[in-house]
Coordinates of C-alpha atoms in Angstrom, one line a residue:
M743 CA 162.8 135.2 65.9
K744 CA 159.9 137.7 65.2
K745 CA 160.4 139.6 61.9
I746 CA 158.6 142.5 60.1
R747 CA 159.0 144.0 56.6
L748 CA 158.8 147.7 55.8
K749 CA 159.0 148.8 52.2
D750 CA 162.1 147.2 50.7
K751 CA 163.8 146.1 54.1
E752 CA 163.4 143.3 56.4
F753 CA 163.8 143.7 60.2
E754 CA 164.1 141.3 63.1
L755 CA 163.2 141.7 66.8
F756 CA 166.0 143.6 68.6
I757 CA 164.6 145.1 72.0
P758 CA 161.2 143.9 73.3
E759 CA 158.8 146.5 74.7
N760 CA 159.2 145.4 78.5
D761 CA 163.0 146.1 78.2
I762 CA 162.4 149.5 76.7
R763 CA 159.8 150.4 79.4
D764 CA 162.2 149.2 82.2
A765 CA 165.0 151.4 80.9
I766 CA 162.6 154.4 80.6
R767 CA 161.4 153.8 84.2
R768 CA 165.0 153.9 85.4
M769 CA 165.7 157.1 83.6
A770 CA 162.6 158.7 84.9
N771 CA 163.7 157.9 88.6
Q772 CA 167.1 159.5 87.9
I773 CA 165.6 162.6 86.3
E774 CA 163.1 163.0 89.0
A775 CA 165.8 162.8 91.7
D776 CA 167.9 165.5 89.7
V777 CA 165.1 167.9 89.1
K778 CA 163.6 167.9 92.5
G779 CA 163.0 171.6 93.6
T780 CA 163.4 173.0 90.2
D781 CA 160.9 173.9 87.4
P782 CA 162.2 172.3 84.2
L783 CA 160.6 172.6 80.8
F784 CA 160.6 169.2 79.1
V785 CA 160.9 169.3 75.3
G786 CA 159.8 166.3 73.4
I787 CA 161.6 166.1 69.9
L788 CA 159.0 165.0 67.3
N789 CA 158.3 162.8 65.5
G790 CA 160.3 160.0 66.8
A791 CA 160.2 160.6 70.5
F792 CA 156.4 160.7 70.9
M793 CA 156.2 157.2 72.5
F794 CA 159.3 157.8 74.6
V795 CA 157.9 161.2 75.9
S796 CA 154.6 159.8 76.7
E797 CA 156.0 156.9 78.7
L798 CA 158.7 159.0 80.5
M799 CA 156.2 161.6 81.5
S800 CA 153.7 159.0 82.9
F801 CA 156.6 157.7 85.2
L802 CA 157.4 161.2 86.3
D803 CA 154.0 161.9 87.2
G804 CA 154.4 165.4 88.4
P805 CA 153.4 169.1 87.6
Y806 CA 156.0 169.5 85.0
E807 CA 155.6 171.5 81.8
L808 CA 156.0 169.7 78.5
T809 CA 156.2 171.2 75.0
F810 CA 157.4 169.9 71.7
A811 CA 159.7 170.8 68.8
R812 CA 160.6 169.2 65.5
Y813 CA 163.9 169.1 63.7
S814 CA 164.9 166.9 60.8
S815 CA 168.3 165.7 59.4
Y816 CA 167.4 162.3 58.0
R817 CA 166.1 161.0 54.7
G818 CA 165.7 157.1 54.5
T819 CA 168.4 155.4 56.6
S820 CA 171.1 158.2 56.6
T821 CA 171.5 161.8 57.7
T822 CA 171.6 164.6 55.3
G823 CA 174.1 166.5 57.4
M824 CA 171.9 169.5 57.6
V825 CA 169.4 170.3 60.5
N826 CA 166.1 171.7 59.6
E827 CA 163.9 173.3 62.2
I828 CA 160.4 172.4 61.2
M829 CA 158.5 173.3 64.5
P830 CA 160.3 175.5 67.0
I831 CA 159.7 175.6 70.8
R832 CA 156.8 177.9 71.4
V833 CA 157.3 178.5 75.0
D834 CA 159.5 181.2 76.7
I835 CA 162.7 179.3 77.6
K836 CA 164.7 182.4 79.0
D837 CA 166.3 181.5 82.3
R838 CA 164.5 178.1 82.3
P839 CA 166.3 174.7 82.7
L840 CA 165.5 172.5 79.7
I841 CA 165.5 168.7 79.5
L842 CA 165.3 167.6 75.7
L843 CA 163.6 164.3 75.2
E844 CA 165.0 162.4 72.1
D845 CA 164.3 159.0 70.8
I846 CA 167.9 158.1 69.6
I847 CA 171.3 159.7 69.3
D848 CA 173.5 158.5 66.7
T849 CA 175.8 161.0 64.9
G850 CA 174.8 163.6 67.5
Y851 CA 174.7 166.5 65.1
T852 CA 171.1 167.4 65.4
M853 CA 171.0 167.5 69.2
Q854 CA 174.3 169.4 69.3
F855 CA 172.8 171.9 67.0
V856 CA 169.6 172.1 69.0
M857 CA 171.2 172.3 72.4
N858 CA 173.6 175.1 71.2
K859 CA 170.7 177.1 69.8
L860 CA 168.6 176.9 73.0
R861 CA 171.6 178.0 75.1
E862 CA 172.1 181.0 72.8
Q863 CA 168.4 181.8 73.3
G864 CA 168.8 182.0 77.0
A865 CA 167.9 178.7 78.6
S866 CA 169.6 178.5 82.0
S867 CA 170.7 175.0 81.3
V868 CA 170.1 172.3 78.6
K869 CA 170.2 168.6 79.4
L870 CA 169.5 165.7 77.1
A871 CA 167.6 162.5 77.8
T872 CA 167.6 159.8 75.1
M873 CA 165.8 156.6 75.0
L874 CA 168.5 155.0 72.8
F875 CA 172.3 155.9 72.3
K876 CA 174.6 154.7 69.6
P877 CA 178.1 155.6 71.0
A878 CA 179.8 154.0 68.0
A879 CA 177.9 156.4 65.6
L880 CA 178.6 159.5 67.5
K881 CA 180.6 162.1 65.3
C882 CA 180.5 165.2 67.6
D883 CA 181.3 166.3 71.2
L884 CA 177.9 165.3 72.7
K885 CA 177.2 163.5 76.0
P886 CA 173.7 162.6 76.9
D887 CA 172.8 163.3 80.5
Y888 CA 170.3 160.5 80.7
V889 CA 170.4 157.2 78.6
G890 CA 167.8 154.5 78.5
L891 CA 169.8 151.9 76.5
Q892 CA 173.1 152.0 74.7
I893 CA 173.0 150.0 71.4
P894 CA 175.2 149.1 68.6
N895 CA 175.2 151.0 65.3
D896 CA 172.4 149.1 63.6
F897 CA 169.5 150.7 61.7
I898 CA 166.3 150.2 63.9
V899 CA 162.6 150.9 63.7
G900 CA 159.6 150.8 66.1
H901 CA 158.8 152.5 69.4
G902 CA 158.6 155.8 67.6
L903 CA 161.5 155.2 65.2
D904 CA 160.9 154.9 61.5
Y905 CA 162.1 154.0 58.1
D906 CA 160.8 156.7 55.6
E907 CA 157.9 157.3 58.2
A908 CA 157.0 153.6 58.4
G909 CA 157.2 151.5 61.4
R910 CA 156.8 154.0 64.2
A911 CA 153.8 152.3 65.8
F912 CA 155.5 148.9 66.7
R913 CA 155.9 148.6 70.5
D914 CA 159.1 146.6 70.2
I915 CA 162.3 147.8 68.5
Y916 CA 163.4 145.8 65.4
K917 CA 166.8 146.1 63.6
V918 CA 167.4 145.7 59.9
I919 CA 168.7 142.5 58.4
Y920 CA 171.5 142.9 55.8

């Protein structure tokens, strides 16, 4: 089994890159069918979703508009419970359908906060696409519209996901070994 070490933790291979890409391709096909005839604004949520956003948009291959925003609620391996807006959306969202592109949904608090805020700011609709979803970790009323892969409640890194900013560049996803 392939393993990596980041800071004080060891991780083992969990999801190979090919499985991730296949899931993203399936999601892109579903999104493309759903948005046909509309002009959605895709919003990549930084930092973690950068690899997911790049791959998803390459599969969509259309004249779609893409922007980025950044929110934070994590320190180390756990959530702080507070959402900080680090980089707001800098595009007019009034009366636009939005599709948020997130790397992972676990507690759901950050995306629930962001989606409510964007609705209040006048988006005509707000949908959520996530590369990974941990239903067992969900602590609020949030249902992603598009899910790449459902996973158990393990701490993971790679493919954009980090442990204290380390490990984002791995193409595969690794889970912590306890």
